[in-house]
Amino acid sequence: MTTTAPGTIPVVLSGRALLSLRDSGHNFPSAVGEVIDNSLESDANNIEILTETETQNRKKALSRIVFIDDGSGMDDDTLHHYLQLGFSRRYMSEKTIGKFGVGAKLAGLSVGIRIDAWSRVAGSDKIRHVAFDLDEALKAEANGDIASIAPPDDEPLPADLEPYFPTGSGTVVMWSKIDRVTDSEGRSTPDHVIVELKKELARIFRAFLGGGIRISVDGMPLKPHDPTFRQKGTWAEQVLTEHLKATGKEVGDFRGQVFHDKIVKVEGTTHKVRVVITLAPPEVVRGKGAGRDALAIKLRVPENEGAISFMRLDREINYNLVAKLFPDGVKTKDRYIGFEVHFTPELDRMMGVRNVKRGAVPSDGLRRTLKTIANNVIPGIREEIDRIWSQADRDDAKNSGEHNSLAHSIKDADRTMPKSRAKSNLTEAQIEKEYVNLAKDAGRDRSEEEKAAYVEEIKDLPFVIETVDVPGDDLFQLTHLEGQTLIRLNERHVFYQELYEPLKVLSKQQNSSSEAPATARRAIQAITLLLVAYAKAESMHETPVDQYKELRKWWGTFTDQYLTKINHIL
């Protein structure tokens, strides 16, 4: 059936359809990425993004976004169809980044009302222009006309953009009448959205940036951001170099450790994908609790926790969690693990790739394949992280004596307080063994001399507090001796990892202009005193283990469950 037959109507009211399609699933960085894709497909080596702001209702907002590339440009026929939904010279190609013919059009309209494009091909002295304005299309339909795209014309570039146009071939795309730009948290102020744009583009196009393609935003060239830490010349490399120089430490080669890099067959199919799993370098992993500090945030480490990067022809199309993929769930330490899945466009259907090239939902077969690899590889990486953290603890004496001054202060305060009534049936040799075990748990046994000095140091303290690695879900463990209680604070417990440890990191920050470090130190001491006071209360009973062991266990279990369930508000 054609539209020329009597009584027929258009299959689609183009203007209204495009109005609906503005909610196509794009966020601002993914929309911008669609235009960059076109530039890359046209063999551009330099891509410049310029933003312009204006004041609207007393608030600054983006008013114009311009893309300039030095690619091959578009002839009149291609330029005329550039803004036509569904048109693509590479339609459904399995060898190119784009293939659906809708990306750049929907991307522009997801952000603003009007799209203009100017282009020049090699050997031509003319810059040609096309435009589409959604408001005009809606008006045309309201008047009974068909929303259409006029042929290319000679409308000149805006005067302020003329200096940017390449001397040879190239293209300028301009989005204007901007009305729908926000960052991931819903903020629309230009500063926020531009910062997020730079961050996202640096990761999405990291392979191209690392290969020499220049992408800049408002004159600032982007450095690639590689969550796997395999590339050179990255954002992380710059940040780490500056940090180590400032702290007087040696600057090295910041490469991630590769634990898996293989082409694997997808279960139940003949398809193959490449799976890369890495561990960030020790300079990034550092010590336990450092994953939330200022350096970690600058390195973008927290956002990597459990994230998997899906790379389609070296262009990232998704960076997010895949449910139930990591063994035993996602752990805090997993933020140091880089996880990439590389595939080619012929696997788009299996990968759940949408026409906006944003998001990937792997098929059941691929999910099972990735889960098997994760189960085989990630536990070993977690063990290596524990080893690095343990070494850092030893090198920095992080845990050694961290509660020492508090324990001695408690000893002084305890002189005038009720004394322990807990009975111990241990012999002198068994008590000595308890001290030796605690020295080992606290990392104070690197030599016989150190171990002996530690045991001698703690013998006269009514309470000995150490942060140790305890299996299970106990928040802490108590060992009541005759007139003394050993307190083991469990660093595996979610309370320690999510609350206590971040306070420790904050307390060590050198920032004279902020009261936060001092407040964090007081909070740590207060929490520790609560544990000591509980231990003191237990010691008032002659058989505290029989009386309170179950209570203590349930306390740790319920604390874990509550923190896990309501962590979003803490």
PDB file of C-alpha atoms in Angstrom, residues 137-346:
ATOM      1  CA  ALA A 137       8.099  19.481  11.881  1.00  0.00           C
ATOM      2  CA  LEU A 138       5.279  19.495  14.437  1.00  0.00           C
ATOM      3  CA  LYS A 139       3.893  22.733  13.004  1.00  0.00           C
ATOM      4  CA  ALA A 140       3.986  21.260   9.482  1.00  0.00           C
ATOM      5  CA  GLU A 141       2.023  18.199  10.596  1.00  0.00           C
ATOM      6  CA  ALA A 142      -0.476  20.358  12.442  1.00  0.00           C
ATOM      7  CA  ASN A 143      -1.099  22.182   9.130  1.00  0.00           C
ATOM      8  CA  GLY A 144      -1.616  18.881   7.288  1.00  0.00           C
ATOM      9  CA  ASP A 145       1.820  18.885   5.641  1.00  0.00           C
ATOM     10  CA  ILE A 146       4.489  16.199   5.790  1.00  0.00           C
ATOM     11  CA  ALA A 147       7.482  16.729   8.069  1.00  0.00           C
ATOM     12  CA  SER A 148      10.465  16.687   5.723  1.00  0.00           C
ATOM     13  CA  ILE A 149      14.152  17.561   5.335  1.00  0.00           C
ATOM     14  CA  ALA A 150      15.035  20.195   2.739  1.00  0.00           C
ATOM     15  CA  PRO A 151      17.922  19.542   0.303  1.00  0.00           C
ATOM     16  CA  PRO A 152      21.386  20.819   1.249  1.00  0.00           C
ATOM     17  CA  ASP A 153      21.868  24.566   0.958  1.00  0.00           C
ATOM     18  CA  ASP A 154      24.674  27.087   1.249  1.00  0.00           C
ATOM     19  CA  GLU A 155      23.712  28.551   4.611  1.00  0.00           C
ATOM     20  CA  PRO A 156      27.036  29.621   6.121  1.00  0.00           C
ATOM     21  CA  LEU A 157      28.467  28.473   9.388  1.00  0.00           C
ATOM     22  CA  PRO A 158      27.816  30.716  12.383  1.00  0.00           C
ATOM     23  CA  ALA A 159      30.631  33.269  12.377  1.00  0.00           C
ATOM     24  CA  ASP A 160      32.072  32.046  15.688  1.00  0.00           C
ATOM     25  CA  LEU A 161      32.480  28.508  14.276  1.00  0.00           C
ATOM     26  CA  GLU A 162      34.252  29.454  11.044  1.00  0.00           C
ATOM     27  CA  PRO A 163      37.749  29.325  12.599  1.00  0.00           C
ATOM     28  CA  TYR A 164      37.132  25.764  13.756  1.00  0.00           C
ATOM     29  CA  PHE A 165      36.230  24.232  10.408  1.00  0.00           C
ATOM     30  CA  PRO A 166      39.076  22.041   9.074  1.00  0.00           C
ATOM     31  CA  THR A 167      41.045  23.407   6.109  1.00  0.00           C
ATOM     32  CA  GLY A 168      40.209  20.333   4.040  1.00  0.00           C
ATOM     33  CA  SER A 169      37.296  17.950   4.370  1.00  0.00           C
ATOM     34  CA  GLY A 170      35.277  17.745   7.556  1.00  0.00           C
ATOM     35  CA  THR A 171      31.925  18.100   9.254  1.00  0.00           C
ATOM     36  CA  VAL A 172      30.343  20.340  11.864  1.00  0.00           C
ATOM     37  CA  VAL A 173      27.202  19.203  13.692  1.00  0.00           C
ATOM     38  CA  MET A 174      25.360  21.607  15.965  1.00  0.00           C
ATOM     39  CA  TRP A 175      22.649  20.784  18.493  1.00  0.00           C
ATOM     40  CA  SER A 176      20.661  23.804  19.622  1.00  0.00           C
ATOM     41  CA  LYS A 177      17.476  24.670  21.487  1.00  0.00           C
ATOM     42  CA  ILE A 178      18.835  22.377  24.216  1.00  0.00           C
ATOM     43  CA  ASP A 179      16.242  21.407  26.810  1.00  0.00           C
ATOM     44  CA  ARG A 180      17.055  17.921  28.121  1.00  0.00           C
ATOM     45  CA  VAL A 181      20.573  17.656  29.528  1.00  0.00           C
ATOM     46  CA  THR A 182      21.231  16.238  32.991  1.00  0.00           C
ATOM     47  CA  ASP A 183      23.994  14.209  34.609  1.00  0.00           C
ATOM     48  CA  SER A 184      23.547  10.768  36.206  1.00  0.00           C
ATOM     49  CA  GLU A 185      22.196  12.380  39.386  1.00  0.00           C
ATOM     50  CA  GLY A 186      19.654  14.566  37.600  1.00  0.00           C
ATOM     51  CA  ARG A 187      21.665  17.792  37.853  1.00  0.00           C
ATOM     52  CA  SER A 188      21.506  20.061  34.815  1.00  0.00           C
ATOM     53  CA  THR A 189      24.115  22.681  35.655  1.00  0.00           C
ATOM     54  CA  PRO A 190      26.776  22.837  32.920  1.00  0.00           C
ATOM     55  CA  ASP A 191      29.694  22.234  35.292  1.00  0.00           C
ATOM     56  CA  HIS A 192      28.263  18.921  36.450  1.00  0.00           C
ATOM     57  CA  VAL A 193      27.197  17.591  33.060  1.00  0.00           C
ATOM     58  CA  ILE A 194      30.475  18.573  31.359  1.00  0.00           C
ATOM     59  CA  VAL A 195      32.583  16.874  34.041  1.00  0.00           C
ATOM     60  CA  GLU A 196      30.564  13.678  33.673  1.00  0.00           C
ATOM     61  CA  LEU A 197      30.719  13.927  29.881  1.00  0.00           C
ATOM     62  CA  LYS A 198      34.519  14.078  29.907  1.00  0.00           C
ATOM     63  CA  LYS A 199      34.739  11.180  32.335  1.00  0.00           C
ATOM     64  CA  GLU A 200      32.374   8.949  30.376  1.00  0.00           C
ATOM     65  CA  LEU A 201      33.835   9.707  26.936  1.00  0.00           C
ATOM     66  CA  ALA A 202      37.354   9.028  28.233  1.00  0.00           C
ATOM     67  CA  ARG A 203      36.266   5.520  29.198  1.00  0.00           C
ATOM     68  CA  ILE A 204      33.897   4.773  26.281  1.00  0.00           C
ATOM     69  CA  PHE A 205      36.475   5.700  23.630  1.00  0.00           C
ATOM     70  CA  ARG A 206      39.603   4.719  25.570  1.00  0.00           C
ATOM     71  CA  ALA A 207      40.902   2.403  22.840  1.00  0.00           C
ATOM     72  CA  PHE A 208      40.705   5.157  20.215  1.00  0.00           C
ATOM     73  CA  LEU A 209      42.224   7.770  22.521  1.00  0.00           C
ATOM     74  CA  GLY A 210      45.024   5.362  23.356  1.00  0.00           C
ATOM     75  CA  GLY A 211      45.538   4.688  19.656  1.00  0.00           C
ATOM     76  CA  GLY A 212      46.115   8.350  18.824  1.00  0.00           C
ATOM     77  CA  ILE A 213      42.640   9.690  17.970  1.00  0.00           C
ATOM     78  CA  ARG A 214      42.216  13.142  19.529  1.00  0.00           C
ATOM     79  CA  ILE A 215      38.908  13.937  21.214  1.00  0.00           C
ATOM     80  CA  SER A 216      38.653  17.184  23.128  1.00  0.00           C
ATOM     81  CA  VAL A 217      35.911  18.955  25.061  1.00  0.00           C
ATOM     82  CA  ASP A 218      36.040  22.752  25.167  1.00  0.00           C
ATOM     83  CA  GLY A 219      39.690  22.686  24.187  1.00  0.00           C
ATOM     84  CA  MET A 220      40.777  20.032  26.702  1.00  0.00           C
ATOM     85  CA  PRO A 221      42.083  16.814  25.080  1.00  0.00           C
ATOM     86  CA  LEU A 222      40.745  13.709  26.831  1.00  0.00           C
ATOM     87  CA  LYS A 223      43.076  11.123  28.311  1.00  0.00           C
ATOM     88  CA  PRO A 224      41.843   7.531  28.116  1.00  0.00           C
ATOM     89  CA  HIS A 225      40.414   6.026  31.278  1.00  0.00           C
ATOM     90  CA  ASP A 226      41.072   2.284  31.374  1.00  0.00           C
ATOM     91  CA  PRO A 227      39.481   0.321  34.263  1.00  0.00           C
ATOM     92  CA  THR A 228      41.771  -2.628  33.443  1.00  0.00           C
ATOM     93  CA  PHE A 229      44.952  -0.529  33.789  1.00  0.00           C
ATOM     94  CA  ARG A 230      46.529  -2.050  30.662  1.00  0.00           C
ATOM     95  CA  GLN A 231      46.809   1.092  28.551  1.00  0.00           C
ATOM     96  CA  LYS A 232      49.571   3.683  28.694  1.00  0.00           C
ATOM     97  CA  GLY A 233      49.094   7.435  28.797  1.00  0.00           C
ATOM     98  CA  THR A 234      45.879   7.194  30.798  1.00  0.00           C
ATOM     99  CA  TRP A 235      44.141   9.487  33.241  1.00  0.00           C
ATOM    100  CA  ALA A 236      45.094   7.164  36.108  1.00  0.00           C
ATOM    101  CA  GLU A 237      48.745   7.237  35.077  1.00  0.00           C
ATOM    102  CA  GLN A 238      48.734  11.033  35.246  1.00  0.00           C
ATOM    103  CA  VAL A 239      46.965  11.099  38.625  1.00  0.00           C
ATOM    104  CA  LEU A 240      49.273   8.469  40.162  1.00  0.00           C
ATOM    105  CA  THR A 241      52.400  10.163  38.864  1.00  0.00           C
ATOM    106  CA  GLU A 242      51.354  13.503  40.358  1.00  0.00           C
ATOM    107  CA  HIS A 243      50.366  11.844  43.649  1.00  0.00           C
ATOM    108  CA  LEU A 244      53.584   9.875  44.079  1.00  0.00           C
ATOM    109  CA  LYS A 245      55.769  12.840  43.203  1.00  0.00           C
ATOM    110  CA  ALA A 246      53.887  14.993  45.720  1.00  0.00           C
ATOM    111  CA  THR A 247      54.384  12.375  48.451  1.00  0.00           C
ATOM    112  CA  GLY A 248      58.052  11.804  47.595  1.00  0.00           C
ATOM    113  CA  LYS A 249      57.550   8.224  46.444  1.00  0.00           C
ATOM    114  CA  GLU A 250      59.103   6.506  43.455  1.00  0.00           C
ATOM    115  CA  VAL A 251      57.152   6.716  40.199  1.00  0.00           C
ATOM    116  CA  GLY A 252      56.887   3.388  38.364  1.00  0.00           C
ATOM    117  CA  ASP A 253      55.039   1.692  35.533  1.00  0.00           C
ATOM    118  CA  PHE A 254      51.373   1.531  36.499  1.00  0.00           C
ATOM    119  CA  ARG A 255      50.242  -1.594  34.670  1.00  0.00           C
ATOM    120  CA  GLY A 256      47.489  -3.879  35.864  1.00  0.00           C
ATOM    121  CA  GLN A 257      48.142  -7.565  36.460  1.00  0.00           C
ATOM    122  CA  VAL A 258      46.382  -9.712  33.848  1.00  0.00           C
ATOM    123  CA  PHE A 259      44.720 -12.814  35.299  1.00  0.00           C
ATOM    124  CA  HIS A 260      42.688 -13.787  32.224  1.00  0.00           C
ATOM    125  CA  ASP A 261      42.929 -12.733  28.578  1.00  0.00           C
ATOM    126  CA  LYS A 262      41.488 -15.393  26.300  1.00  0.00           C
ATOM    127  CA  ILE A 263      39.084 -15.866  23.435  1.00  0.00           C
ATOM    128  CA  VAL A 264      36.390 -18.208  24.695  1.00  0.00           C
ATOM    129  CA  LYS A 265      33.470 -20.015  23.119  1.00  0.00           C
ATOM    130  CA  VAL A 266      30.033 -18.969  24.335  1.00  0.00           C
ATOM    131  CA  GLU A 267      28.212 -21.886  25.918  1.00  0.00           C
ATOM    132  CA  GLY A 268      25.647 -23.476  23.614  1.00  0.00           C
ATOM    133  CA  THR A 269      26.778 -21.521  20.521  1.00  0.00           C
ATOM    134  CA  THR A 270      29.587 -21.361  17.973  1.00  0.00           C
ATOM    135  CA  HIS A 271      30.263 -17.718  18.855  1.00  0.00           C
ATOM    136  CA  LYS A 272      33.412 -16.507  20.557  1.00  0.00           C
ATOM    137  CA  VAL A 273      34.198 -13.494  22.714  1.00  0.00           C
ATOM    138  CA  ARG A 274      37.372 -12.211  24.293  1.00  0.00           C
ATOM    139  CA  VAL A 275      37.322 -11.930  28.082  1.00  0.00           C
ATOM    140  CA  VAL A 276      39.922  -9.870  29.942  1.00  0.00           C
ATOM    141  CA  ILE A 277      40.119  -9.772  33.745  1.00  0.00           C
ATOM    142  CA  THR A 278      42.817  -7.772  35.524  1.00  0.00           C
ATOM    143  CA  LEU A 279      43.865  -6.438  38.907  1.00  0.00           C
ATOM    144  CA  ALA A 280      44.799  -2.790  39.367  1.00  0.00           C
ATOM    145  CA  PRO A 281      48.467  -2.122  40.210  1.00  0.00           C
ATOM    146  CA  PRO A 282      49.586  -2.082  43.871  1.00  0.00           C
ATOM    147  CA  GLU A 283      49.821   1.720  43.765  1.00  0.00           C
ATOM    148  CA  VAL A 284      46.042   1.730  43.308  1.00  0.00           C
ATOM    149  CA  VAL A 285      45.119  -1.212  45.566  1.00  0.00           C
ATOM    150  CA  ARG A 286      47.348   0.136  48.352  1.00  0.00           C
ATOM    151  CA  GLY A 287      45.985  -0.726  51.816  1.00  0.00           C
ATOM    152  CA  LYS A 288      42.620  -1.832  53.076  1.00  0.00           C
ATOM    153  CA  GLY A 289      40.198   1.062  53.338  1.00  0.00           C
ATOM    154  CA  ALA A 290      41.980   3.211  50.740  1.00  0.00           C
ATOM    155  CA  GLY A 291      39.330   2.436  48.126  1.00  0.00           C
ATOM    156  CA  ARG A 292      37.164   5.355  49.258  1.00  0.00           C
ATOM    157  CA  ASP A 293      39.725   8.076  49.879  1.00  0.00           C
ATOM    158  CA  ALA A 294      40.366  11.170  47.766  1.00  0.00           C
ATOM    159  CA  LEU A 295      42.934   9.442  45.545  1.00  0.00           C
ATOM    160  CA  ALA A 296      40.628   6.483  44.881  1.00  0.00           C
ATOM    161  CA  ILE A 297      37.786   8.818  43.926  1.00  0.00           C
ATOM    162  CA  LYS A 298      40.062  10.754  41.596  1.00  0.00           C
ATOM    163  CA  LEU A 299      41.136   7.456  40.015  1.00  0.00           C
ATOM    164  CA  ARG A 300      37.418   6.531  39.644  1.00  0.00           C
ATOM    165  CA  VAL A 301      37.981   3.313  41.581  1.00  0.00           C
ATOM    166  CA  PRO A 302      34.689   3.179  43.567  1.00  0.00           C
ATOM    167  CA  GLU A 303      32.505   3.240  40.430  1.00  0.00           C
ATOM    168  CA  ASN A 304      34.352   0.167  39.132  1.00  0.00           C
ATOM    169  CA  GLU A 305      33.063  -2.106  41.905  1.00  0.00           C
ATOM    170  CA  GLY A 306      31.566  -5.135  40.153  1.00  0.00           C
ATOM    171  CA  ALA A 307      31.279  -3.313  36.810  1.00  0.00           C
ATOM    172  CA  ILE A 308      31.773  -5.188  33.553  1.00  0.00           C
ATOM    173  CA  SER A 309      32.767  -3.314  30.409  1.00  0.00           C
ATOM    174  CA  PHE A 310      31.310  -4.586  27.132  1.00  0.00           C
ATOM    175  CA  MET A 311      33.490  -3.538  24.187  1.00  0.00           C
ATOM    176  CA  ARG A 312      32.005  -3.632  20.689  1.00  0.00           C
ATOM    177  CA  LEU A 313      34.686  -3.089  18.041  1.00  0.00           C
ATOM    178  CA  ASP A 314      36.840  -1.468  20.763  1.00  0.00           C
ATOM    179  CA  ARG A 315      34.036   0.969  21.615  1.00  0.00           C
ATOM    180  CA  GLU A 316      32.456   0.526  25.046  1.00  0.00           C
ATOM    181  CA  ILE A 317      28.675   0.216  24.882  1.00  0.00           C
ATOM    182  CA  ASN A 318      27.985  -0.721  28.485  1.00  0.00           C
ATOM    183  CA  TYR A 319      29.751  -0.437  31.831  1.00  0.00           C
ATOM    184  CA  ASN A 320      27.630  -1.772  34.627  1.00  0.00           C
ATOM    185  CA  LEU A 321      26.856  -4.635  36.975  1.00  0.00           C
ATOM    186  CA  VAL A 322      25.633  -7.965  35.637  1.00  0.00           C
ATOM    187  CA  ALA A 323      23.494  -9.601  38.308  1.00  0.00           C
ATOM    188  CA  LYS A 324      24.801 -12.715  40.074  1.00  0.00           C
ATOM    189  CA  LEU A 325      27.996 -12.912  38.039  1.00  0.00           C
ATOM    190  CA  PHE A 326      30.703 -12.399  40.655  1.00  0.00           C
ATOM    191  CA  PRO A 327      31.213 -15.384  42.993  1.00  0.00           C
ATOM    192  CA  ASP A 328      29.477 -14.887  46.365  1.00  0.00           C
ATOM    193  CA  GLY A 329      28.224 -11.500  45.175  1.00  0.00           C
ATOM    194  CA  VAL A 330      30.139  -8.291  44.609  1.00  0.00           C
ATOM    195  CA  LYS A 331      32.671  -7.444  47.341  1.00  0.00           C
ATOM    196  CA  THR A 332      34.143  -4.068  48.207  1.00  0.00           C
ATOM    197  CA  LYS A 333      37.567  -5.245  47.041  1.00  0.00           C
ATOM    198  CA  ASP A 334      36.137  -5.993  43.571  1.00  0.00           C
ATOM    199  CA  ARG A 335      36.440  -2.315  42.697  1.00  0.00           C
ATOM    200  CA  TYR A 336      40.081  -3.081  41.879  1.00  0.00           C
ATOM    201  CA  ILE A 337      39.131  -5.749  39.334  1.00  0.00           C
ATOM    202  CA  GLY A 338      38.915  -4.820  35.654  1.00  0.00           C
ATOM    203  CA  PHE A 339      36.500  -6.983  33.641  1.00  0.00           C
ATOM    204  CA  GLU A 340      36.133  -6.557  29.868  1.00  0.00           C
ATOM    205  CA  VAL A 341      34.136  -8.531  27.301  1.00  0.00           C
ATOM    206  CA  HIS A 342      35.081  -7.862  23.663  1.00  0.00           C
ATOM    207  CA  PHE A 343      32.761  -8.835  20.818  1.00  0.00           C
ATOM    208  CA  THR A 344      31.990  -7.994  17.191  1.00  0.00           C
ATOM    209  CA  PRO A 345      28.697  -6.674  15.734  1.00  0.00           C
ATOM    210  CA  GLU A 346      27.522 -10.054  14.463  1.00  0.00           C
TER     211      GLU A 346
END
